[in-house]
JSON list of C-alpha atoms in Angstrom, two decimals:
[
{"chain": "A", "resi": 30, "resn": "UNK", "atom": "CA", "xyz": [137.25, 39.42, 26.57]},
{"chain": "A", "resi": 31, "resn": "UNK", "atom": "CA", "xyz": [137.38, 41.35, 29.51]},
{"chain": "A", "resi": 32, "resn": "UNK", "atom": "CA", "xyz": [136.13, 40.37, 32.71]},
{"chain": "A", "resi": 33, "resn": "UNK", "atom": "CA", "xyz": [132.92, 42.75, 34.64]},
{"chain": "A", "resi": 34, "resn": "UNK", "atom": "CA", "xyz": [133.94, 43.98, 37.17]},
{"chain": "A", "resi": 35, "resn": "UNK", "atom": "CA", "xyz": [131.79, 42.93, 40.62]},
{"chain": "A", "resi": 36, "resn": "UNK", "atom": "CA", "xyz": [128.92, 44.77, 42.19]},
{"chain": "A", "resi": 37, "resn": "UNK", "atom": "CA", "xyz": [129.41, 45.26, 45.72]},
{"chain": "A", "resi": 38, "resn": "UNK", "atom": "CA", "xyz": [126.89, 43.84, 47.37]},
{"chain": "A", "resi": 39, "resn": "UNK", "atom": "CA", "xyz": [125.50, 44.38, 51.04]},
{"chain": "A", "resi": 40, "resn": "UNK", "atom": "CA", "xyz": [127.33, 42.45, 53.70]},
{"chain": "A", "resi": 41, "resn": "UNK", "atom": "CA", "xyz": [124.68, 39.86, 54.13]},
{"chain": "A", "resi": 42, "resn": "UNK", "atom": "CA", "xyz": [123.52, 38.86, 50.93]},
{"chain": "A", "resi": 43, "resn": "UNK", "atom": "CA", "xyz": [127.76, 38.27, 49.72]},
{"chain": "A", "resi": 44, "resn": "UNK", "atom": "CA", "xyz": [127.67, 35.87, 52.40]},
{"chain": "A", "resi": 45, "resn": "UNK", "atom": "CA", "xyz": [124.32, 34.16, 51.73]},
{"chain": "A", "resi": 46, "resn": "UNK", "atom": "CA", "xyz": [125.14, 34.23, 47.62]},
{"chain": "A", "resi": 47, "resn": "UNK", "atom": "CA", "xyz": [129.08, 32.84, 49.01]},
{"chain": "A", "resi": 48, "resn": "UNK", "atom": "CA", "xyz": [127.00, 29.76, 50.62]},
{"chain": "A", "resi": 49, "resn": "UNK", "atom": "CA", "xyz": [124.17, 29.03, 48.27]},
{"chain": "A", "resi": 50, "resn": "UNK", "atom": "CA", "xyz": [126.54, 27.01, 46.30]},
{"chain": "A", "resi": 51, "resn": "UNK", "atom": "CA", "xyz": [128.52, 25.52, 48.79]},
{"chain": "A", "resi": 52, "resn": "UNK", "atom": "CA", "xyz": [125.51, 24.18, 50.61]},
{"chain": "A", "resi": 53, "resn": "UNK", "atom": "CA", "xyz": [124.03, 22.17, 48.07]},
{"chain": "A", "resi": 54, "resn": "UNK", "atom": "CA", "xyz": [127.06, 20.76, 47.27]},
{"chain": "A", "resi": 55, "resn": "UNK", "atom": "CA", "xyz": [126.84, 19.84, 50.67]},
{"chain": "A", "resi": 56, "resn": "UNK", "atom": "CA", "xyz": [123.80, 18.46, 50.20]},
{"chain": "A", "resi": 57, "resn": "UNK", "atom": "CA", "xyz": [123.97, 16.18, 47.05]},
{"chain": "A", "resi": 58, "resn": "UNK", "atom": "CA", "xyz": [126.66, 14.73, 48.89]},
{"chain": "A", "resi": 59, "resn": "UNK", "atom": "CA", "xyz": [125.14, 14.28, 52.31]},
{"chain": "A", "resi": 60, "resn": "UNK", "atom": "CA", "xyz": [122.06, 12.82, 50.55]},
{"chain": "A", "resi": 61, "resn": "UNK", "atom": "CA", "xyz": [124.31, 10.52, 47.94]},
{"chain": "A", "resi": 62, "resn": "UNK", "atom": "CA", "xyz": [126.03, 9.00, 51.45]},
{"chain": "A", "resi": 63, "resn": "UNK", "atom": "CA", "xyz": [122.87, 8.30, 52.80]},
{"chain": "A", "resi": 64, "resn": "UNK", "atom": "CA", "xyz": [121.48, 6.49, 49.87]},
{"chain": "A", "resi": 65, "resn": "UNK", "atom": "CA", "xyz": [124.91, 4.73, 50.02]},
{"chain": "A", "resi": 66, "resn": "UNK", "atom": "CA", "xyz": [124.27, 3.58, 53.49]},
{"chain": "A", "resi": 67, "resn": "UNK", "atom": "CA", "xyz": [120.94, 2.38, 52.60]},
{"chain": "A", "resi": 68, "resn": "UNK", "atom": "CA", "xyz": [121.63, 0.46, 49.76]},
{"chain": "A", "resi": 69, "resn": "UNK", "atom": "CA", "xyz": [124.49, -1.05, 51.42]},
{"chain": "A", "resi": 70, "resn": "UNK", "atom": "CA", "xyz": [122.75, -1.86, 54.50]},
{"chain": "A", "resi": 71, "resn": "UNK", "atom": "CA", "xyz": [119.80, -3.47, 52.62]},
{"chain": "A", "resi": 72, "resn": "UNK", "atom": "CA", "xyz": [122.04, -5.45, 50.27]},
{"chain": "A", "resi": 73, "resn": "UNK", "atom": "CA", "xyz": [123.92, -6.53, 53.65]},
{"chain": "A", "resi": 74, "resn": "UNK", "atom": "CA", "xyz": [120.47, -8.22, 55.05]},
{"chain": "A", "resi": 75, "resn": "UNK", "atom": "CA", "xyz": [119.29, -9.08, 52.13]},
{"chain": "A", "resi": 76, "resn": "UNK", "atom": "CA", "xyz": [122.31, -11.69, 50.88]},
{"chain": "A", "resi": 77, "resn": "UNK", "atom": "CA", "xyz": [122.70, -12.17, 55.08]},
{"chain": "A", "resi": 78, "resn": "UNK", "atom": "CA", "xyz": [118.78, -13.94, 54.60]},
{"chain": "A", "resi": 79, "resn": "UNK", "atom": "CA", "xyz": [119.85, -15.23, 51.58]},
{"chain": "A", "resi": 80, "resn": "UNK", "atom": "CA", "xyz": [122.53, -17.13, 52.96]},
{"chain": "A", "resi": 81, "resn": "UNK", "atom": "CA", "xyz": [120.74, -18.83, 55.63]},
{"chain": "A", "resi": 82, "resn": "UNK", "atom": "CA", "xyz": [122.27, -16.72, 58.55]},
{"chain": "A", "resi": 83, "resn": "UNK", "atom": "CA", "xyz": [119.23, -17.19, 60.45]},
{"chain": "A", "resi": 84, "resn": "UNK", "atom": "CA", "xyz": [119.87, -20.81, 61.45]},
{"chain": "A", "resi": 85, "resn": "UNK", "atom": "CA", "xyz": [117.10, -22.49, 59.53]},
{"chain": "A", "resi": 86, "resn": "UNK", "atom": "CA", "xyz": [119.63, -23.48, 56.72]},
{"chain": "A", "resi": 87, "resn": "UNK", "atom": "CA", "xyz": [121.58, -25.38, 59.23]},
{"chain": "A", "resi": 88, "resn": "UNK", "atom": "CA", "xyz": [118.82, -27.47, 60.53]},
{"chain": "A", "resi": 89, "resn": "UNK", "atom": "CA", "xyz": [117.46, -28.22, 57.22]},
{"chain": "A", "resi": 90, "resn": "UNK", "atom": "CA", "xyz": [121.29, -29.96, 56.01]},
{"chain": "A", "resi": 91, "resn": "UNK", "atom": "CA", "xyz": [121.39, -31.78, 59.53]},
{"chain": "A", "resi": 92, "resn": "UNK", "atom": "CA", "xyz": [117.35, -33.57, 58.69]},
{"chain": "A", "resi": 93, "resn": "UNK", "atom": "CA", "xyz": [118.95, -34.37, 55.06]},
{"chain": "A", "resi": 94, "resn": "UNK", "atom": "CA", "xyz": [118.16, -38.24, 55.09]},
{"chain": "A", "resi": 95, "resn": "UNK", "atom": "CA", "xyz": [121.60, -40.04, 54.25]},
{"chain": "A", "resi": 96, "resn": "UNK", "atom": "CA", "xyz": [122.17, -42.16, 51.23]},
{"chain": "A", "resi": 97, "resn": "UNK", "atom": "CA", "xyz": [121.98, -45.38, 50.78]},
{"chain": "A", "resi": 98, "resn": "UNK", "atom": "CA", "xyz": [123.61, -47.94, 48.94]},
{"chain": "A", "resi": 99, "resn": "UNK", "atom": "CA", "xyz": [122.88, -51.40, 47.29]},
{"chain": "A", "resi": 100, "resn": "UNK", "atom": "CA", "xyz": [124.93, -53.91, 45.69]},
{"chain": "A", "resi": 101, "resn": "UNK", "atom": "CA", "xyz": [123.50, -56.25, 43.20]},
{"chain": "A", "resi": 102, "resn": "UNK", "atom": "CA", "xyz": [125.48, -59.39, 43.04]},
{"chain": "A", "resi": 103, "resn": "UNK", "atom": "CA", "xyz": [128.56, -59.81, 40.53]},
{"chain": "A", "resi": 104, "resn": "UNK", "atom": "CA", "xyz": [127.26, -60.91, 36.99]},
{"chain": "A", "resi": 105, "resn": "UNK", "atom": "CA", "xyz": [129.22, -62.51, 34.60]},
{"chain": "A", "resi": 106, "resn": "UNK", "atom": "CA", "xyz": [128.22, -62.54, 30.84]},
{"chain": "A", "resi": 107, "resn": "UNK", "atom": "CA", "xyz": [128.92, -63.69, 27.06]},
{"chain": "A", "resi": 108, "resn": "UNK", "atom": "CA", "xyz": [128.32, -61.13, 25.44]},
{"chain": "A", "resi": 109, "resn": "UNK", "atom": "CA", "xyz": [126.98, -61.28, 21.38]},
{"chain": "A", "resi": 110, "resn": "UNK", "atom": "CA", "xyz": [129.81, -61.78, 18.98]},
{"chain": "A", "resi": 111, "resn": "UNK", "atom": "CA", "xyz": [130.69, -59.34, 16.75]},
{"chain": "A", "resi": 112, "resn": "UNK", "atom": "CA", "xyz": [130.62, -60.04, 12.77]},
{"chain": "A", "resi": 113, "resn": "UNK", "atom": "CA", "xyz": [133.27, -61.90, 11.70]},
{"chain": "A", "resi": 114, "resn": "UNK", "atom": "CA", "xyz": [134.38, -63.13, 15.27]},
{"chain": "A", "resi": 115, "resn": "UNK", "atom": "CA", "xyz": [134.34, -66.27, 16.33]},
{"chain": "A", "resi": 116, "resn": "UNK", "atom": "CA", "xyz": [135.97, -66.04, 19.64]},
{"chain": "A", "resi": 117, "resn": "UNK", "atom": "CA", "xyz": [133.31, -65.72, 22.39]},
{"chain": "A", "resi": 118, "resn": "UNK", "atom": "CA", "xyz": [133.72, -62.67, 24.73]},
{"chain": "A", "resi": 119, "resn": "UNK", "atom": "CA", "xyz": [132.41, -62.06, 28.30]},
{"chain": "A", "resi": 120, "resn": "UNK", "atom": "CA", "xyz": [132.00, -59.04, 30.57]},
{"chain": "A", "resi": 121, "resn": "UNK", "atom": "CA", "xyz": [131.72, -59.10, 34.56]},
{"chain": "A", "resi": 122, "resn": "UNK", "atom": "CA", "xyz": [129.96, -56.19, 36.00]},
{"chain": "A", "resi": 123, "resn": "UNK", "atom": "CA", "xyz": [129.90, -55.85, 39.74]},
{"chain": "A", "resi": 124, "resn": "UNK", "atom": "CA", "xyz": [127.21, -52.53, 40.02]},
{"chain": "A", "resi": 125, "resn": "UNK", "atom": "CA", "xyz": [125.66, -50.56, 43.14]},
{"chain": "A", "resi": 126, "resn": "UNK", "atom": "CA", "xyz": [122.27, -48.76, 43.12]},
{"chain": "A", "resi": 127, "resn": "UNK", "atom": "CA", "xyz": [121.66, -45.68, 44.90]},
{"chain": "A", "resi": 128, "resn": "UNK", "atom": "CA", "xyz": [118.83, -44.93, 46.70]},
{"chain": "A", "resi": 129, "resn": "UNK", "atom": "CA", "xyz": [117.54, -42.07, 48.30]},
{"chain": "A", "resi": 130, "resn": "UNK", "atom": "CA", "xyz": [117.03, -43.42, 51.57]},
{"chain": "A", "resi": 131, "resn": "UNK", "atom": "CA", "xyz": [116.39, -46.39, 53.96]},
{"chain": "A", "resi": 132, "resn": "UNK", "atom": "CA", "xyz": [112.96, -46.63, 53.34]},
{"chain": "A", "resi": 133, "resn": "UNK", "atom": "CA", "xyz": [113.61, -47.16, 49.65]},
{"chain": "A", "resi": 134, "resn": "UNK", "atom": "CA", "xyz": [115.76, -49.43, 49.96]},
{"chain": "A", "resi": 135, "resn": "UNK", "atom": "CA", "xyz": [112.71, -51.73, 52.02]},
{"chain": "A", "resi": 136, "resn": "UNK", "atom": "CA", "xyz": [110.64, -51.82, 48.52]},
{"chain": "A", "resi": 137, "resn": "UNK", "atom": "CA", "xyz": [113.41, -52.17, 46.63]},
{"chain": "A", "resi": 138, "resn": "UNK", "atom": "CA", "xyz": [115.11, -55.03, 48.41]},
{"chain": "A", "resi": 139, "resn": "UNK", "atom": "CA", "xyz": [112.55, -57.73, 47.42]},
{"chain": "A", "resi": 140, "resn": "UNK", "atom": "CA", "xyz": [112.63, -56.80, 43.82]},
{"chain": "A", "resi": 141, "resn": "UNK", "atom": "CA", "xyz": [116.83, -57.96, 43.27]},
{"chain": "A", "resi": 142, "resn": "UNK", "atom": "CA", "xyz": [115.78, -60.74, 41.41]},
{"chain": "A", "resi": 143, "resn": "UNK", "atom": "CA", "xyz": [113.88, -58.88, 38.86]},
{"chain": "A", "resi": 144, "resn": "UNK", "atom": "CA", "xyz": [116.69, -56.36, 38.55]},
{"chain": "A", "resi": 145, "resn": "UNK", "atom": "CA", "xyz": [118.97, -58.91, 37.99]},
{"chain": "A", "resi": 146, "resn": "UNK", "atom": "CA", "xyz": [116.67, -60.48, 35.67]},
{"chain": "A", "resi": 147, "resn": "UNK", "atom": "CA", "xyz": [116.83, -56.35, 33.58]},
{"chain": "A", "resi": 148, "resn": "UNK", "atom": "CA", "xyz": [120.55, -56.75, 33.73]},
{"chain": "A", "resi": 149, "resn": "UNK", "atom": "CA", "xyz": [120.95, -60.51, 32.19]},
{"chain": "A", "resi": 150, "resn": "UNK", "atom": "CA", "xyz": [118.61, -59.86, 29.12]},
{"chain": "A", "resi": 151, "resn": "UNK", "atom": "CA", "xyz": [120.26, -56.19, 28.05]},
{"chain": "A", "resi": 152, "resn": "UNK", "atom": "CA", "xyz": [123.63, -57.01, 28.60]},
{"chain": "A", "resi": 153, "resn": "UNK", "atom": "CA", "xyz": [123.62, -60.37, 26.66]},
{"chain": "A", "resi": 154, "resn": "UNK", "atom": "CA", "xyz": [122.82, -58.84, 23.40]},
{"chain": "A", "resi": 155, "resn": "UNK", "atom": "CA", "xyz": [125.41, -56.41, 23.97]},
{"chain": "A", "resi": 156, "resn": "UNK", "atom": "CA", "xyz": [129.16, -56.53, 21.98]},
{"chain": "A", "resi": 157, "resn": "UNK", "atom": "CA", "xyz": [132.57, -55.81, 23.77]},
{"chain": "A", "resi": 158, "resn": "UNK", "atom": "CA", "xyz": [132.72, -52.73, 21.11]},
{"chain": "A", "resi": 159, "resn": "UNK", "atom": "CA", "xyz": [129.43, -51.36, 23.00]},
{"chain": "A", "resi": 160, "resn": "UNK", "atom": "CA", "xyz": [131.48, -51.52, 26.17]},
{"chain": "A", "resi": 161, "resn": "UNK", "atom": "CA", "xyz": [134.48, -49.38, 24.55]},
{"chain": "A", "resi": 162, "resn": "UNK", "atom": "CA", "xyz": [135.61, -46.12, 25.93]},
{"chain": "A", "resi": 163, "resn": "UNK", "atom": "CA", "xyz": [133.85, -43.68, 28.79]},
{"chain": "A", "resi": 164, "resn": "UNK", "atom": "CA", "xyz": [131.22, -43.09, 26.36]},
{"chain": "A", "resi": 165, "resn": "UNK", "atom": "CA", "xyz": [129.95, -46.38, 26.38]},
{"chain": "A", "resi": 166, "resn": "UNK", "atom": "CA", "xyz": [130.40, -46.79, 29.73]},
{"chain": "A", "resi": 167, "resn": "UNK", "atom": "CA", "xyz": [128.58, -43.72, 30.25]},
{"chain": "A", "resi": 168, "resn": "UNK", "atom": "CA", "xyz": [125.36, -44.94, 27.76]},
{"chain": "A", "resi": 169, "resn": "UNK", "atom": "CA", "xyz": [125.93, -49.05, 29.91]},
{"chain": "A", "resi": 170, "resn": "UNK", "atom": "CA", "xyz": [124.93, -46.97, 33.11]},
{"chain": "A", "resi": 171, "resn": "UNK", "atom": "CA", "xyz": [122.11, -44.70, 31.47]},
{"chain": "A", "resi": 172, "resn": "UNK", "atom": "CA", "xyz": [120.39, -47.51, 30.11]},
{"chain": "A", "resi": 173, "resn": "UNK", "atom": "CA", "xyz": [120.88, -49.72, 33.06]},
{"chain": "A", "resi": 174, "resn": "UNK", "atom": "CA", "xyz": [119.39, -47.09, 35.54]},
{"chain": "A", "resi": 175, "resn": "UNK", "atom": "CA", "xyz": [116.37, -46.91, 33.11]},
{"chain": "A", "resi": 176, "resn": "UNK", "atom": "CA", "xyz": [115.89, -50.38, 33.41]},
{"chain": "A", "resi": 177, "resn": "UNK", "atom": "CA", "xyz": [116.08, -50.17, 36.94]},
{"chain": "A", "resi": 178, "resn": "UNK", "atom": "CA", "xyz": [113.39, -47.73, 37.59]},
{"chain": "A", "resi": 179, "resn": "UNK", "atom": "CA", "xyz": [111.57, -49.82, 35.10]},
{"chain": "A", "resi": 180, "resn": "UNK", "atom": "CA", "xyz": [111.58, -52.99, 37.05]},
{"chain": "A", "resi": 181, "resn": "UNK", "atom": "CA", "xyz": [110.96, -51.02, 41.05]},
{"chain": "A", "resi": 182, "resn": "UNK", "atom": "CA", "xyz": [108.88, -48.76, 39.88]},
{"chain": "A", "resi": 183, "resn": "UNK", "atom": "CA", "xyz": [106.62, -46.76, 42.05]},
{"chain": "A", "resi": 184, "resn": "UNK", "atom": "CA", "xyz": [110.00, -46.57, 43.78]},
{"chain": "A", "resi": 185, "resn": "UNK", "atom": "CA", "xyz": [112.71, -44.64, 42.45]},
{"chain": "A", "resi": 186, "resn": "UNK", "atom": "CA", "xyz": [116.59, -45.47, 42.23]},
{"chain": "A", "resi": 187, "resn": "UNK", "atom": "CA", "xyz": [118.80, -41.74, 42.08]},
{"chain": "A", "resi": 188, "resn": "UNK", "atom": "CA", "xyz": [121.90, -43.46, 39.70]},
{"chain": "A", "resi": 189, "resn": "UNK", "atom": "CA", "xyz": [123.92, -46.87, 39.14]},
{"chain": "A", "resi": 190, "resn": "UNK", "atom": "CA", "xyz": [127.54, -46.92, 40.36]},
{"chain": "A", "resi": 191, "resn": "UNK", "atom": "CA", "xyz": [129.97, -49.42, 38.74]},
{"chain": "A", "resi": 192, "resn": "UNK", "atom": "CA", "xyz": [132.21, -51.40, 41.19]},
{"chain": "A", "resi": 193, "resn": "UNK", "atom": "CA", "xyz": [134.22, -53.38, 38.47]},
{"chain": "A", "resi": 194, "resn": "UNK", "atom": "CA", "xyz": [133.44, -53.54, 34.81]},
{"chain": "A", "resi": 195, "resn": "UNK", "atom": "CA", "xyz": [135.79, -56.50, 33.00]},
{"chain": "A", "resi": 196, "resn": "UNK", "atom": "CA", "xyz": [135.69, -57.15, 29.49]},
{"chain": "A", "resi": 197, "resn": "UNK", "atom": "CA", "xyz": [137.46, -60.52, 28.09]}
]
């Protein structure tokens, strides 16, 4: 196919049809930089207040209360035989409970004898295969921070940190 040939056109319209296009190509991407700039600039503040840039995040971790730990004394125990065994077996458990805070610690202080009390009556029915592997170490420390909440309760203990766990 053969190309038209062009119409001449008056001087200033050639120039005005010349720049029609050019212009809003000008524009779309004049107007895409500036929606660039905002979202940028928005997305800058907004993860900037996110952050904590304003200083308020700072003085909220230097008021964090520090932790506090306490030891319950070392415990040694037989534990239950298992079938067929005749050999006695015994575990010593040296824990530490965490508290929250200072203040915590005040109520909880008082009530070591009847956590120690908790501690004596679950772990004497418990076998040296109970004690085997993290897993049961890991299910010894659940059911001993239940028991502690149980026995200080309206105070709360956060978990229950083995020192020394010896089975014999």
């Amino acid at each position: 196919m053969a190309k038209k040939p062009k119409k001449a056109a008056p001087e200033g319209e050639e120039g005005a049809e010349g720049e029609a296009p050019k212009s809003g190509k000008k524009k779309l991407i004049v107007i895409g930089a500036v929606v660039l700039a905002l979202a940028g600039g928005g997305g800058f503040f907004f993860l900037k207040k996110k952050a904590g840039g304003d200083g308020h995040g700072e003085a909220v971790a230097e008021v964090k209360k520090p932790v506090v730990f306490l030891d319950v004394r070392e415990m040694m125990i037989n534990l239950a035989s298992e079938p067929g065994q005749d050999k006695t077996r015994f575990a010593k458990i040296k824990v530490a409970i965490e508290l929250k805070d200072a203040k915590v610690e005040g109520e909880v202080k008082p009530l070591m004898p009847r956590i120690e009390d908790a501690f004596q009556v679950y772990l004497r029915e418990l076998r040296a295969s109970d004690l085997s592997g993290s897993a049961g170490i890991y299910r010894l420390r659940e059911e001993l921070l239940r028991r502690v909440n149980v026995a200080i309760h309206p105070a709360r203990a956060e978990a229950v940190l083995f020192k020394d766990v010896v089975v014999q």
